[in-house]
mmCIF file of C-alpha atoms and ligand atoms in Angstrom:
data_model
loop_
_atom_site.group_PDB
_atom_site.id
_atom_site.type_symbol
_atom_site.label_atom_id
_atom_site.label_comp_id
_atom_site.label_asym_id
_atom_site.label_seq_id
_atom_site.Cartn_x
_atom_site.Cartn_y
_atom_site.Cartn_z
ATOM 1 C CA MET A 1 -11.428 14.500 -7.816
ATOM 2 C CA LYS A 2 -9.925 17.228 -9.644
ATOM 3 C CA LYS A 3 -6.801 18.854 -7.423
ATOM 4 C CA VAL A 4 -5.286 15.513 -4.375
ATOM 5 C CA LEU A 5 -2.995 16.600 -1.687
ATOM 6 C CA ILE A 6 -0.651 12.771 -1.362
ATOM 7 C CA THR A 7 0.837 13.065 2.944
ATOM 8 C CA GLY A 8 4.261 10.105 2.290
ATOM 9 C CA ALA A 9 4.499 10.538 -1.346
ATOM 10 C CA LEU A 10 8.031 9.153 -1.359
ATOM 11 C CA GLY A 11 6.655 5.929 -0.212
ATOM 12 C CA GLN A 12 5.927 2.195 -1.743
ATOM 13 C CA ILE A 13 2.323 3.272 -2.570
ATOM 14 C CA GLY A 14 2.816 7.467 -3.012
ATOM 15 C CA SER A 15 5.586 7.494 -5.403
ATOM 16 C CA GLU A 16 3.588 5.216 -7.641
ATOM 17 C CA LEU A 17 0.240 6.989 -6.655
ATOM 18 C CA THR A 18 1.442 9.918 -7.981
ATOM 19 C CA GLU A 19 2.686 8.738 -10.828
ATOM 20 C CA ARG A 20 -0.921 7.969 -12.383
ATOM 21 C CA LEU A 21 -2.329 11.169 -11.144
ATOM 22 C CA ARG A 22 -0.292 13.171 -12.601
ATOM 23 C CA LYS A 23 -0.726 11.723 -15.568
ATOM 24 C CA ASP A 24 -4.435 11.697 -15.214
ATOM 25 C CA LEU A 25 -5.075 14.999 -13.686
ATOM 26 C CA GLY A 26 -2.221 17.285 -14.765
ATOM 27 C CA VAL A 27 1.322 17.753 -12.989
ATOM 28 C CA LYS A 28 -0.812 21.103 -11.992
ATOM 29 C CA ASN A 29 -3.208 18.780 -10.152
ATOM 30 C CA VAL A 30 -0.653 17.151 -8.373
ATOM 31 C CA ILE A 31 0.318 17.574 -4.544
ATOM 32 C CA SER A 32 2.873 15.304 -3.605
ATOM 33 C CA THR A 33 4.448 14.990 -0.066
ATOM 34 C CA ASP A 34 6.672 13.463 2.269
ATOM 35 C CA ILE A 35 8.047 14.571 5.493
ATOM 36 C CA ARG A 36 11.562 14.707 4.205
ATOM 37 C CA THR A 37 12.815 14.941 0.269
ATOM 38 C CA VAL A 38 15.316 12.051 -1.543
ATOM 39 C CA GLU A 39 17.475 14.556 -4.604
ATOM 40 C CA GLY A 40 16.517 12.622 -7.170
ATOM 41 C CA SER A 41 13.242 10.562 -6.481
ATOM 42 C CA PRO A 42 11.217 11.242 -9.310
ATOM 43 C CA VAL A 43 8.347 12.043 -7.249
ATOM 44 C CA VAL A 44 10.378 15.434 -6.351
ATOM 45 C CA GLU A 45 11.586 15.870 -9.296
ATOM 46 C CA ASN A 46 9.049 15.404 -11.744
ATOM 47 C CA GLY A 47 6.250 17.485 -10.229
ATOM 48 C CA GLN A 48 5.273 19.537 -6.873
ATOM 49 C CA PHE A 49 6.971 18.474 -3.950
ATOM 50 C CA GLU A 50 6.232 19.885 -1.305
ATOM 51 C CA GLU A 51 7.894 17.935 3.028
ATOM 52 C CA LEU A 52 4.703 17.697 4.754
ATOM 53 C CA ASP A 53 4.954 16.592 8.695
ATOM 54 C CA VAL A 54 1.123 15.158 8.879
ATOM 55 C CA THR A 55 1.817 15.359 12.759
ATOM 56 C CA ASN A 56 1.584 19.509 12.686
ATOM 57 C CA TYR A 57 -1.944 20.071 11.852
ATOM 58 C CA GLU A 58 -1.751 24.176 11.051
ATOM 59 C CA ASN A 59 1.520 23.099 8.122
ATOM 60 C CA PHE A 60 -1.541 20.710 6.995
ATOM 61 C CA LEU A 61 -4.538 22.707 6.471
ATOM 62 C CA ASP A 62 -2.091 25.557 5.319
ATOM 63 C CA MET A 63 -0.902 23.685 2.368
ATOM 64 C CA ALA A 64 -4.405 22.195 1.596
ATOM 65 C CA LYS A 65 -5.147 25.972 1.932
ATOM 66 C CA ARG A 66 -3.102 27.192 -0.437
ATOM 67 C CA TYR A 67 -2.797 25.071 -3.464
ATOM 68 C CA GLU A 68 -7.394 24.280 -2.967
ATOM 69 C CA VAL A 69 -7.246 20.763 -3.591
ATOM 70 C CA ASP A 70 -10.377 19.084 -3.238
ATOM 71 C CA THR A 71 -8.468 15.899 -2.532
ATOM 72 C CA ILE A 72 -6.371 14.245 0.340
ATOM 73 C CA ILE A 73 -5.128 10.386 -0.205
ATOM 74 C CA HIS A 74 -3.286 10.297 3.880
ATOM 75 C CA LEU A 75 -0.432 7.629 3.277
ATOM 76 C CA ALA A 76 1.372 8.440 5.281
ATOM 77 C CA ALA A 77 2.065 5.303 8.211
ATOM 78 C CA LEU A 78 4.120 3.183 10.068
ATOM 79 C CA LEU A 79 3.799 -0.338 8.930
ATOM 80 C CA SER A 80 3.154 -3.482 11.452
ATOM 81 C CA ALA A 81 6.557 -4.474 12.473
ATOM 82 C CA THR A 82 7.869 -1.572 12.562
ATOM 83 C CA ALA A 83 5.435 -0.201 14.916
ATOM 84 C CA GLU A 84 5.097 -3.716 16.880
ATOM 85 C CA LYS A 85 8.815 -2.279 17.918
ATOM 86 C CA ARG A 86 7.630 1.480 18.438
ATOM 87 C CA PRO A 87 4.086 1.747 19.441
ATOM 88 C CA ALA A 88 3.762 4.589 21.136
ATOM 89 C CA PHE A 89 5.040 6.214 18.320
ATOM 90 C CA ALA A 90 3.215 4.522 15.873
ATOM 91 C CA TRP A 91 -0.024 5.685 17.590
ATOM 92 C CA ASN A 92 1.054 9.007 17.084
ATOM 93 C CA LEU A 93 2.032 8.559 13.320
ATOM 94 C CA ASN A 94 -1.048 6.548 12.205
ATOM 95 C CA MET A 95 -3.824 8.525 14.359
ATOM 96 C CA THR A 96 -2.385 11.915 14.810
ATOM 97 C CA GLY A 97 -1.891 11.747 11.523
ATOM 98 C CA LEU A 98 -5.138 10.463 10.072
ATOM 99 C CA MET A 99 -7.083 12.221 12.820
ATOM 100 C CA ASN A 100 -5.338 15.954 10.975
ATOM 101 C CA ALA A 101 -6.222 14.811 7.247
ATOM 102 C CA LEU A 102 -9.554 14.653 8.493
ATOM 103 C CA GLU A 103 -9.517 17.669 9.722
ATOM 104 C CA VAL A 104 -8.038 19.529 7.540
ATOM 105 C CA ALA A 105 -10.721 17.471 4.822
ATOM 106 C CA ARG A 106 -13.777 18.788 7.418
ATOM 107 C CA GLU A 107 -12.078 22.546 7.301
ATOM 108 C CA ILE A 108 -11.259 23.269 3.372
ATOM 109 C CA GLY A 109 -14.799 21.443 2.236
ATOM 110 C CA PRO A 110 -18.099 19.467 3.916
ATOM 111 C CA GLU A 111 -17.821 16.933 0.345
ATOM 112 C CA THR A 112 -14.113 16.958 0.050
ATOM 113 C CA LYS A 113 -12.742 13.543 -1.354
ATOM 114 C CA PHE A 114 -10.407 11.839 1.396
ATOM 115 C CA PHE A 115 -8.746 8.217 1.015
ATOM 116 C CA ALA A 116 -6.133 6.954 3.750
ATOM 117 C CA PRO A 117 -5.586 2.863 3.268
ATOM 118 C CA SER A 118 -6.904 0.259 6.129
ATOM 119 C CA SER A 119 -5.095 -3.416 5.739
ATOM 120 C CA ILE A 120 -5.866 -6.508 6.562
ATOM 121 C CA ALA A 121 -4.022 -6.242 10.041
ATOM 122 C CA ALA A 122 -7.016 -4.812 10.617
ATOM 123 C CA TYR A 123 -8.288 -7.915 11.281
ATOM 124 C CA GLY A 124 -7.199 -10.134 14.280
ATOM 125 C CA PRO A 125 -7.179 -14.533 15.277
ATOM 126 C CA ASP A 126 -10.908 -14.181 16.341
ATOM 127 C CA ALA A 127 -12.268 -13.511 13.136
ATOM 128 C CA GLU A 128 -12.725 -16.378 10.927
ATOM 129 C CA PRO A 129 -9.156 -17.022 8.701
ATOM 130 C CA ASP A 130 -9.873 -17.852 5.786
ATOM 131 C CA ASN A 131 -12.440 -16.300 3.040
ATOM 132 C CA THR A 132 -12.079 -14.154 5.380
ATOM 133 C CA PRO A 133 -15.797 -11.728 5.445
ATOM 134 C CA GLN A 134 -16.204 -7.897 4.922
ATOM 135 C CA ASP A 135 -18.282 -7.594 7.834
ATOM 136 C CA THR A 136 -16.761 -9.464 10.615
ATOM 137 C CA VAL A 137 -15.879 -9.827 14.403
ATOM 138 C CA MET A 138 -11.872 -7.589 14.529
ATOM 139 C CA HIS A 139 -10.061 -8.045 17.481
ATOM 140 C CA PRO A 140 -6.465 -7.190 15.814
ATOM 141 C CA THR A 141 -3.771 -8.040 18.447
ATOM 142 C CA THR A 142 -1.091 -5.638 17.229
ATOM 143 C CA MET A 143 -0.516 -1.872 17.648
ATOM 144 C CA TYR A 144 -1.066 -1.950 13.217
ATOM 145 C CA GLY A 145 -4.199 -3.514 13.225
ATOM 146 C CA VAL A 146 -5.360 -1.390 16.364
ATOM 147 C CA THR A 147 -4.731 2.215 14.111
ATOM 148 C CA LYS A 148 -6.466 0.796 11.459
ATOM 149 C CA VAL A 149 -9.835 -0.638 13.357
ATOM 150 C CA ALA A 150 -9.679 2.751 14.931
ATOM 151 C CA GLY A 151 -8.780 4.554 11.323
ATOM 152 C CA GLU A 152 -11.794 2.460 9.507
ATOM 153 C CA LEU A 153 -13.992 3.839 12.068
ATOM 154 C CA LEU A 154 -12.980 7.368 12.801
ATOM 155 C CA GLU A 155 -13.517 8.065 8.445
ATOM 156 C CA ASN A 156 -16.519 6.290 8.746
ATOM 157 C CA TYR A 157 -17.310 9.106 11.911
ATOM 158 C CA TYR A 158 -16.495 11.769 9.022
ATOM 159 C CA HIS A 159 -18.559 10.828 6.570
ATOM 160 C CA GLU A 160 -21.596 10.300 8.390
ATOM 161 C CA LYS A 161 -21.184 12.884 10.806
ATOM 162 C CA TYR A 162 -19.992 15.808 8.631
ATOM 163 C CA GLY A 163 -20.407 14.773 5.189
ATOM 164 C CA VAL A 164 -16.209 13.841 3.976
ATOM 165 C CA ASP A 165 -16.578 12.039 1.181
ATOM 166 C CA THR A 166 -14.217 8.952 2.702
ATOM 167 C CA ARG A 167 -13.442 5.864 0.988
ATOM 168 C CA SER A 168 -10.482 3.160 1.607
ATOM 169 C CA VAL A 169 -9.539 -0.455 1.235
ATOM 170 C CA ARG A 170 -8.498 -2.933 3.043
ATOM 171 C CA PHE A 171 -4.608 -3.257 1.147
ATOM 172 C CA PRO A 172 -2.730 -7.139 1.487
ATOM 173 C CA GLY A 173 1.285 -7.537 1.077
ATOM 174 C CA LEU A 174 1.791 -4.853 -2.112
ATOM 175 C CA ILE A 175 4.449 -6.239 -4.477
ATOM 176 C CA SER A 176 6.160 -3.455 -6.384
ATOM 177 C CA TYR A 177 9.547 -3.153 -8.505
ATOM 178 C CA LYS A 178 9.910 0.680 -8.010
ATOM 179 C CA VAL A 179 10.119 1.710 -4.364
ATOM 180 C CA GLU A 180 10.883 -0.781 -1.583
ATOM 181 C CA PRO A 181 8.501 -1.038 1.256
ATOM 182 C CA GLY A 182 9.395 -0.973 4.341
ATOM 183 C CA GLY A 183 8.760 -2.440 8.019
ATOM 184 C CA GLY A 184 6.251 -4.671 7.042
ATOM 185 C CA THR A 185 5.765 -8.258 7.826
ATOM 186 C CA THR A 186 4.535 -8.777 3.989
ATOM 187 C CA ASP A 187 7.755 -7.037 3.020
ATOM 188 C CA TYR A 188 9.172 -10.860 2.167
ATOM 189 C CA ALA A 189 7.792 -10.844 -0.769
ATOM 190 C CA VAL A 190 9.234 -8.016 -2.150
ATOM 191 C CA ASP A 191 12.583 -8.669 -0.981
ATOM 192 C CA ILE A 192 12.991 -12.652 -2.446
ATOM 193 C CA TYR A 193 12.564 -11.038 -6.253
ATOM 194 C CA TYR A 194 15.888 -9.023 -5.560
ATOM 195 C CA GLU A 195 17.422 -11.839 -4.049
ATOM 196 C CA ALA A 196 16.914 -14.259 -6.746
ATOM 197 C CA LEU A 197 18.172 -11.776 -9.134
ATOM 198 C CA LYS A 198 21.129 -11.691 -7.341
ATOM 199 C CA ASN A 199 22.277 -14.060 -4.910
ATOM 200 C CA LYS A 200 19.748 -17.257 -6.406
ATOM 201 C CA SER A 201 19.001 -17.778 -2.634
ATOM 202 C CA TYR A 202 16.438 -15.739 -0.032
ATOM 203 C CA THR A 203 16.010 -16.351 3.532
ATOM 204 C CA SER A 204 12.420 -16.146 4.627
ATOM 205 C CA PHE A 205 11.490 -14.714 8.481
ATOM 206 C CA ILE A 206 7.783 -15.921 7.028
ATOM 207 C CA ASP A 207 8.075 -19.781 7.471
ATOM 208 C CA LYS A 208 6.410 -22.394 4.879
ATOM 209 C CA GLY A 209 3.034 -22.737 5.341
ATOM 210 C CA THR A 210 2.116 -18.819 5.982
ATOM 211 C CA TYR A 211 -0.378 -18.092 3.458
ATOM 212 C CA MET A 212 -1.542 -13.911 3.343
ATOM 213 C CA ASP A 213 -3.220 -12.478 1.079
ATOM 214 C CA MET A 214 -1.059 -10.101 -1.576
ATOM 215 C CA MET A 215 -1.206 -7.436 -4.507
ATOM 216 C CA TYR A 216 0.976 -6.424 -7.473
ATOM 217 C CA MET A 217 1.187 -1.983 -7.564
ATOM 218 C CA ASP A 218 -0.516 -1.753 -10.789
ATOM 219 C CA ASP A 219 -3.347 -3.522 -9.457
ATOM 220 C CA ALA A 220 -3.718 -1.920 -6.285
ATOM 221 C CA ILE A 221 -3.042 1.646 -7.654
ATOM 222 C CA GLU A 222 -5.676 0.916 -10.888
ATOM 223 C CA GLY A 223 -8.209 -0.251 -7.450
ATOM 224 C CA ILE A 224 -7.719 3.162 -5.962
ATOM 225 C CA VAL A 225 -8.506 5.305 -8.787
ATOM 226 C CA LYS A 226 -11.588 2.983 -9.302
ATOM 227 C CA LEU A 227 -13.084 3.557 -6.045
ATOM 228 C CA MET A 228 -12.725 6.949 -5.420
ATOM 229 C CA ASN A 229 -13.593 7.405 -9.157
ATOM 230 C CA ALA A 230 -16.798 5.211 -7.883
ATOM 231 C CA ASP A 231 -20.758 6.245 -8.049
ATOM 232 C CA ALA A 232 -21.340 6.905 -4.501
ATOM 233 C CA SER A 233 -25.110 5.380 -4.384
ATOM 234 C CA ARG A 234 -23.181 2.252 -5.411
ATOM 235 C CA LEU A 235 -21.062 2.182 -2.468
ATOM 236 C CA GLU A 236 -23.095 0.758 0.688
ATOM 237 C CA HIS A 237 -19.155 -0.173 2.349
ATOM 238 C CA ARG A 238 -16.956 2.557 2.638
ATOM 239 C CA ASN A 239 -14.151 1.876 5.259
ATOM 240 C CA SER A 240 -12.462 -0.013 3.943
ATOM 241 C CA PHE A 241 -13.215 -2.566 1.325
ATOM 242 C CA ASN A 242 -11.284 -5.820 1.594
ATOM 243 C CA ILE A 243 -9.858 -6.026 -2.050
ATOM 244 C CA THR A 244 -7.271 -8.964 -2.899
ATOM 245 C CA ALA A 245 -5.580 -10.751 -6.084
ATOM 246 C CA MET A 246 -4.056 -13.306 -5.187
ATOM 247 C CA ALA A 247 -3.021 -16.020 -1.505
ATOM 248 C CA PHE A 248 0.364 -17.820 -1.387
ATOM 249 C CA GLU A 249 2.654 -19.564 1.313
ATOM 250 C CA PRO A 250 6.432 -18.146 0.895
ATOM 251 C CA GLU A 251 6.955 -22.288 -1.053
ATOM 252 C CA GLN A 252 4.220 -20.780 -3.340
ATOM 253 C CA ILE A 253 5.854 -18.109 -4.719
ATOM 254 C CA ALA A 254 9.317 -20.002 -4.591
ATOM 255 C CA ALA A 255 8.169 -22.081 -6.754
ATOM 256 C CA SER A 256 6.458 -19.303 -9.152
ATOM 257 C CA ILE A 257 10.092 -18.248 -9.098
ATOM 258 C CA LYS A 258 11.908 -21.479 -9.726
ATOM 259 C CA ARG A 259 9.729 -21.948 -12.744
ATOM 260 C CA ARG A 260 12.364 -18.852 -14.387
ATOM 261 C CA ILE A 261 15.487 -19.477 -12.096
ATOM 262 C CA PRO A 262 15.635 -23.291 -12.070
ATOM 263 C CA ASP A 263 18.506 -23.254 -9.135
ATOM 264 C CA PHE A 264 17.015 -20.365 -6.844
ATOM 265 C CA GLU A 265 16.790 -21.543 -3.337
ATOM 266 C CA MET A 266 14.658 -21.335 -0.672
ATOM 267 C CA LYS A 267 15.619 -20.573 2.791
ATOM 268 C CA TYR A 268 14.208 -20.211 6.891
ATOM 269 C CA ASP A 269 15.292 -17.757 9.578
ATOM 270 C CA VAL A 270 11.619 -17.294 11.237
ATOM 271 C CA ASP A 271 11.421 -13.617 13.162
ATOM 272 C CA PRO A 272 9.527 -14.843 16.205
ATOM 273 C CA VAL A 273 7.690 -10.877 15.895
ATOM 274 C CA ARG A 274 7.248 -10.784 11.880
ATOM 275 C CA GLN A 275 5.295 -14.443 12.503
ATOM 276 C CA GLY A 276 3.405 -13.651 15.289
ATOM 277 C CA ILE A 277 1.649 -11.452 13.272
ATOM 278 C CA ALA A 278 1.111 -12.812 10.276
ATOM 279 C CA ASN A 279 -0.071 -15.223 12.601
ATOM 280 C CA SER A 280 -2.189 -13.436 13.226
ATOM 281 C CA TRP A 281 -3.836 -12.260 10.145
ATOM 282 C CA PRO A 282 -6.406 -14.130 7.625
ATOM 283 C CA ASN A 283 -5.107 -16.665 5.686
ATOM 284 C CA SER A 284 -7.053 -15.293 2.625
ATOM 285 C CA ILE A 285 -9.812 -12.815 2.659
ATOM 286 C CA ASP A 286 -13.102 -12.365 0.524
ATOM 287 C CA ASP A 287 -12.856 -9.523 -1.306
ATOM 288 C CA SER A 288 -16.753 -9.864 -3.456
ATOM 289 C CA ASP A 289 -18.326 -6.198 -2.513
ATOM 290 C CA ALA A 290 -15.558 -4.511 -3.227
ATOM 291 C CA ARG A 291 -15.947 -6.137 -6.894
ATOM 292 C CA LYS A 292 -20.206 -5.525 -6.369
ATOM 293 C CA GLU A 293 -20.182 -2.514 -5.737
ATOM 294 C CA TRP A 294 -17.567 -0.608 -7.533
ATOM 295 C CA ASP A 295 -16.325 -3.435 -10.124
ATOM 296 C CA PHE A 296 -12.681 -4.292 -8.586
ATOM 297 C CA ASN A 297 -11.258 -6.533 -11.110
ATOM 298 C CA PRO A 298 -7.370 -7.250 -9.928
ATOM 299 C CA HIS A 299 -5.538 -8.296 -13.190
ATOM 300 C CA PHE A 300 -1.679 -10.460 -11.748
ATOM 301 C CA ASP A 301 -2.349 -13.998 -10.277
ATOM 302 C CA LEU A 302 1.105 -14.837 -8.558
ATOM 303 C CA ASP A 303 3.110 -15.979 -12.472
ATOM 304 C CA LYS A 304 2.393 -13.182 -14.193
ATOM 305 C CA MET A 305 3.683 -11.100 -10.921
ATOM 306 C CA THR A 306 6.293 -12.861 -10.637
ATOM 307 C CA ASP A 307 7.445 -13.046 -14.711
ATOM 308 C CA GLU A 308 7.118 -9.104 -14.327
ATOM 309 C CA MET A 309 8.883 -8.427 -11.067
ATOM 310 C CA LEU A 310 11.727 -9.997 -12.314
ATOM 311 C CA GLU A 311 11.958 -8.401 -15.821
ATOM 312 C CA ARG A 312 11.621 -5.029 -14.587
ATOM 313 C CA LEU A 313 14.025 -5.706 -11.334
ATOM 314 C CA SER A 314 16.765 -7.402 -14.316
ATOM 315 C CA GLU A 315 16.439 -4.017 -16.332
ATOM 316 C CA LYS A 316 16.404 -1.626 -12.890
ATOM 317 C CA PHE A 317 19.485 -3.894 -12.457
ATOM 318 C CA GLU A 318 21.730 -3.714 -16.102
HETATM 319 C C1 AKB B 1 3.054 -4.888 5.982
HETATM 320 O O1 AKB B 1 3.060 -6.175 6.064
HETATM 321 O O2 AKB B 1 2.442 -4.168 7.244
HETATM 322 C C2 AKB B 1 1.508 -4.281 5.059
HETATM 323 C C3 AKB B 1 0.377 -4.366 5.226
HETATM 324 C C4 AKB B 1 -0.588 -5.791 4.793
HETATM 325 O O3 AKB B 1 -0.741 -3.263 5.410
HETATM 326 N N1 AKB B 1 1.699 -5.044 3.961
#
């Protein structure tokens, strides 16, 4: 990874990955792109930023060639809840965008490094719900999940057929304080910290007892960098590795917050769409292959993450 083009760079993952790669590779070696610009965003202000619609292949290719990149990190995609509301749009953005990104990678060089995230959403209700194995039946019942499974297969195809160095992880819900996620099912686990500080109360759209895998953003960013720098000869899998840091249900995150805000109150107003999506996903996944093949090793558990989120968000609100 020497010169990287990132798509969807203004999103939750992209903004933090941009910051990290600017530090690791130098500002001139990171080209961050998104469909729109956001005035005042550090991604736009503190380095190279270009507007790019990933469904426009010509513009995508032109940009990759102009900057002579050797790595594409493709993050532009619609998340699960929005995809469920707009399935045709989701298919077009997630699949045409990914196909274009892979084609650009193939075009600019046979060994281009490539990363695009998959998700726990790639699994469906037929998979074992607890400690879901890396390699098992994948029959997602959401549009987002369908695009993720298709994406994983496409990335393996481009690796096997054309030698593109594709690598990927199945992300759980990601929790961070810098940029809020949008349109995801796991977003409740981010919203809760904002509301805990502002109102000492949160109304969850996910019901109690619903377990999902989660991870603090620092571990997610470290995971991407580690996987992209991993020795290829150690990788038995590529697209995509299960990774997780914790699995919890709403009552447990509420209890973790109550350690710091004792009068915090949790209420429920379950959203049937997002609850249905969550019910179709695993309770917890098995990430032992990532730990074995490229030493994935997250550092944040639920309480450590809660302490960090509440501290950082309080500073932000001051
Ligand atoms: C979502 O909820 O859609 C995402 C995901 C788990 O992929 N956070």
